[in-house]
Every structure is written in structure tokens, then in C-alpha cells.
């Protein structure tokens, strides 16, 4: 469809002299629960700079309203905020911003392309003219294409230029055909989703995982992990299949298999005309020729079949109807009569014109987009017409049926009629027996017979083929008759009643303490006999074995754990960045933990204040199941805010049993974990259950590190809510030793002969204050710190860490070797120096931007009894380098 509007000449003159272009800054694909929606997981988020159009709402662009209504009249159904049909067009007339228009265009062009999806949001960022345009998609790459195309369309409408909309629609259909799951695979996935069974696509094709961890099953198209490879091999060999069926007294078509053209004439004479030729290893009717009646035609059919297989089957052509019987788990679940693609003459139009007219049927579409597939003209079509001495220009008589394909496959334009309810019991018995003879859990049995209402033994019907990985489309959406939800039988087989599809998931988020809390929860679960997979900011672990190193707190790492068939329990550290980038890596969790919400990463990705950050962290709690638990920090006001909107059970932890939130919560019968009289205590209502004394828990450093006590409270509460007994939790707490192995970068103390070194990856003001509180309890002749700034943090946050450093250290090394993140090195150093000088203008500051030399200098000049603290992972491979220094001291 092309549009050419002349409309308003004066406006056009203005537009021709002033080009309005928008800039796409970024397109993100969200695949899981996200900040825009917990339930609508598949969203495109496009960051769009309107530039000059920020000052030009739609009602100031002459002719825009008329042009968009003409190009996309179907958008009349968009209700928008008006709540009535035509509401969006009314908004355009009244004046709305171009980001909003692009959102609606992106949704509509997907709908026109056969992928109807209707969720959208457009929100201005805190930067004028820059918007987040968010809309749903069905196919990821189609969604990205729609985002880009919507901007192009809007610009063409603004400029009153022609736009080839049909090109975009055609391209989106092509992308869908390349990327989408096929109808059979898709139907199984949809059935699983309807039962709340999660799924993961394992490749770009049709390999799919249902369920998580040890409870997963896999299937490819309509072959499952239960499908016997031997059975598939047998079914793929038509000669072997026929032999086994014959030996089992099942009627089959007589025939032979040859590979040498010299054997063709004798084989034809043996079987007798009419004949069917088909490749031994073929499928979907490829290479087949039917109703061969002459030797010349036989030679052509043989050569055609040879292009698909070295060996060719020659069978007696049986007259009758083509039936497909679907057997799943050795039970007949559907049967269909299949008709090859055909047209009916009217005495007026040519065969080509009749094909074109048939393809206009709205039920027919490109590839698998609709119930029926468009009819294409190929060699098979031309051969069939030639046998009747027809061409595409022939005009058939009225009422004459002209077959265009030799096989009845839906993928080549065939049609199907459901006959499930009229299959004779004897034929059901035969088909179910065939599935066992061949050994297939899912099979499609092709039968040629006059009908299926009589036993095949009576009406002369025969079994033609047994197909592994049969297509479901003819049963899911027959041209006539009752659709059959055959995918339900597959899911019933894979997940019989009582079998679980999920594994328990505990997700941990927050600003500080996430990694330690995650590791401690995983330790408690592992100590109680479960194989745990967990993700942290330093790596992915399965049963305490690191499988991937690095910051692995995003959705890809979560999926890595959920795909592992050995994992029985998942504990997933879930950071801000991954949520904003792609959403959560899981659909739902059983327990969500928020350790705290503090100032960090502000000013990045439209997160400007703690309310914005709270909205991000709340995504984890939004994904908790209704009967699950949110574990929240009652000492943090922003965590308490999250509880107000939680749709699950809520439990709190606090360092103060007299915290009003705790008192009110427990008064109502709620559950909490509190630190009281030196004990880690579970409180249910008015009852207290002491789990362990803090001084007995190594992670708390004798009860001296408050932020570690908070981590213990969160982990203890999560484990208790899952069902672990206090005594089992106690044993785990007492065996979790803070060390570079257990908690790398979290309060790791190295004891040299004359001094100590503390390594902690604190990187924000709250983390620095936690370390400061601990160092206040440490006796030392001198406190020395090595610090650095992080380039993507706000100036104020960098200076605040410097101020805190000035309060806790007697001497400070600045080593700004890395973490520049777009900033100049000297700029970061100046911010740190400025913050230190605000507190103590005379503080000794040493600047050394070579981490190896900086660490060496600090160790060489360490005084006896001093305490050297390295923060923010300032030194590259800090733990390894400090360990090497310690090893050298021990060796000497």
C-alpha cells in the first residue's frame, strides 16, 4: 500500500524546507518481568530523541491527522486514553507527541503483519525531548524491526512523502517465518504456558526446554526426549517400516525399493501401473509423484525422487482418500482427512487466476501464519497439469476439480477435515499398535482408504507411512471440523499428574549485601542436602563449583542456572543493570529478598533518585508467587514502600526489635527476623525463636559488623520461610566462614606478620560507612586506605566516599587505574581529593595509578600493627595479589 497525499500545500512547503528527523538512541529487548510490567514480559523499549519535534505536537503539523488515517485506517480500533474506538485518532487531532504516535504505529503494523499485540507505554525521561517508547511484541526481531519502521513511517507522514507500507509488512512476515516457532512447537509451548510451566528456547530452531533445572524436559518440534532414536531411524526408512508392519500383519501398499535406473522397468512391471514414486528418506511429500501410468512418466518420477534420496520406493497407487492419524503416548488423539491443494473451475477463469483467487482466502497466509498456506506453483504443479494436458492458462470447466499437488501436505497448500470422532475402533487399535511396533511416543500414520469408518481390513485401506515428528497444524486448525488440542496430550505425557516442572527459586536484590546474602542462603540450602545453583557478582556456581567467572547477576546467568539439569534449587543474585537491560531471567520466584536500597548507580539509565531505584528493585518482589514471600529490610524506608504493593506474603528483618514496622507487623501475626540481645531471632507474632548468637557466627566477625548481621538476618529469614528448621540453619551459619574462597571481596582479612590487610569491594557511601563502623572496633597503630572512584557515579557520590575515607583512614592512597567509564582519570582523582580535603585539609594523600606499584608501596611502608584496607576492587585482581604477597612472606 502506497500513500500519496497532497493535502495542505502551505504546510508541505514548510515541511520541504524544514526536515524533522528523530534519533533512535537505543533499542532494548525485554524478555522477562520488568519495570514496565510484571505480566507482559516481551517488550521493546526504544529510547527516542524527538529533537525539534519536541516542540511540534501532531496538531501543529498540518495534514498529519489525515495522512495517518489514510495510511493506517485500521488504527481506528485504538482506543487510547479516550477509551472508545477512534480515541487515538482523536488524540492526534487534539495534539499528542510523536513518541506516542510511534508507539501506536509499531503496534498496528505488527497487527497488520498477523502478530496482534496491544500493550504500549510512552514516557518522557528527565531529559527534555527524550522518550522511552515501550510496546509489546510476539517475535523479538519483528518487534525491533517494527520500532525502526514506526519511526520511518512517522517521518514520512510528517514530510508528506510516499511510504511503501506493504514492504514493511512483507518483511515482518518474512522475519516471523524465519524466527518464529513452528505451529506444532508453538502449540506445545502455549499449552505449557497455560499450565504455568516455564519454557526456554534452546536454539534458533525448534529445540525447547520446558521446566527448570532437574525438572526440565526437552523437545524438538514434535520429538521429545522420550522419543526413541531407533524408532526415528526406523520411521525414516520407509522400506524398514513397511517390512516391520507387514510382519505385524498390518496392511501396507505393495512395492519395491530401487536405486539403479536399470532396475526401473522390471520393478514397474512387477508392481504394475498405476504407481507412486517417493524418496526412501523423504518427508513432507518432497520428491513424490503419484498416479504414474506410463514408462516415460515413471522415468521422470524416478529421477525426481532421486534428487531427494539415493534409493526410491515404487508402490502401487491406491485410490481413496488420504488420512493422517495422530498417536501420542500410544493413544489415538486425532485423525484428519487431507486433500491436496486444488482449485475448482468456473468455466471463466484460468487455473492461474483461480489459484490467485484461492490465495485471497483470509484463511491462507504466508508460511505458517494462518490456518492454510498459500498455494505456490512448482514442478509438481506443472507435472500434474501436464498429465491432463493443461497449463496455467487453461480454463477448467465449471465444477471441475484440478489438483495442484500430488501430496496433501498443509505446507504445500493442502486442506484438512477432522474425522477423529468417526474412526472405527478397529482402526484405532491398528494405529495404536503401529506406534508400539515402530516404538514412537508421537507419530503420524498416513493411511489411504475410502474411509476410516470401516476397518482397513474390510475396505482395502493401507498404511502408507509412519512419520516421526508429525505436524500438528491439520489437527489444531482443520479447514473443516472440530479443532483438537493435541498439544495437551504431549504435555500430559511429559508432565504426568504429580510431576513438578519447576525448582525453588530465591532471588536476592538490593544495593549492598546481595552477594553475601546469596552465598549464605546457598550455603544453608546446600548444607541441607540440595544441589544448589547460584549466581553472584563474581561468578556462576553449581554446587559450589564456579562455572563462569565475572559479574553474573543478569538474566543470562539466571537462565544458565535454570537450564542446568543437575540443579535442584536456584539462588539468584539479581542486580539493577540486568533488570533494566532485559528484565528478569525467570518468570516467577518463590522468595524475593531486598537487602536495602541506598544511593548507588544514580544518574544511570534514567534512575535519578531512590524512588526510581526502588521501582527497579520492586520488580523482583512483583515476580514472587502469590503464596511466596517477600523478605524486606524494615530498617529501610524504601524497602517498606515495596511491601505496600506486594501481592505476596511479606516478612521483615530488622536490627531493632522495637522498630515500629516490626512491632506492627508481628502484632498482626506476621513473621520477622530480628537482632535482639545479641541473638539472631525469628519472631512469629509475639513468640521468639532464637536461632543463634551472633558471636557464634563467623560472618559477623564476633558480632562487630552490623551490615553482616543484616545479611545473616535476611538469609536466616529466607531459609526459615522455605521450611528449614532453626537447628539446621544454625549449623549452616556457624560453618560459613568469611574468606576469599567463601565470600571473595567481602570483608576478607589477610594476616601478615606485622600488619593486616582488609579487602572489601564496598563501592558506594553506604558500603564505605559499613567498613568504617567495623574499623572503629579494630585496634591499629595506623589505618591506611587504598581507594578509587567509579566514573559512572554522580560527582556527589564519588566525593562522599572520599569524605568517609578521610574519616576512617590516617593515610590514603588513590589508585585510579580503572573504572573510568567515560571520564577523564584526572577528573576522578580531583573529585576524590576534593572530598578528602573537605574533611581534613592536611590528610596525607598518595596518588599512584599503577595498581601493582601502589599495592607494593603500601605493603612496603606498612607500620607494625597497622591495618591496610583496600576498597572498591581498586587493585586489579586484588585478592590474588594480596595472597601472593602473603605467600612470599610465609616462604621467607
Tab-separated table of C-alpha atoms in Angstrom, residues 36 95 169 335 357 362 371 443 465 497 504 506 529 614 625 643 670 696 720 766 824 870 882 891:
chain	number	residue	atom	x	y	z
A	36	UNK	CA	7.022	-1.585	32.788
A	95	UNK	CA	-2.319	17.103	19.694
A	169	UNK	CA	4.501	-5.770	6.338
A	335	UNK	CA	-7.488	-38.024	12.764
A	357	UNK	CA	-8.355	-16.109	-6.132
A	362	UNK	CA	-8.190	-14.919	4.513
A	371	UNK	CA	-4.764	-21.986	9.136
A	443	UNK	CA	3.757	-40.488	15.387
A	465	UNK	CA	3.922	-44.251	6.056
A	497	UNK	CA	-0.031	-35.691	37.173
A	504	UNK	CA	12.532	-23.493	44.001
A	506	UNK	CA	15.095	-17.433	45.714
A	529	UNK	CA	21.228	-31.775	51.068
A	614	UNK	CA	13.022	1.327	44.347
A	625	UNK	CA	4.334	-16.070	43.503
A	643	UNK	CA	5.706	-4.010	50.810
A	670	UNK	CA	3.460	-11.602	60.842
A	696	UNK	CA	28.961	-17.731	67.166
A	720	UNK	CA	13.130	-20.320	57.656
A	766	UNK	CA	26.610	3.068	52.432
A	824	UNK	CA	38.997	11.546	32.470
A	870	UNK	CA	41.643	-1.876	50.000
A	882	UNK	CA	47.465	-9.792	48.288
A	891	UNK	CA	58.100	-18.529	52.261
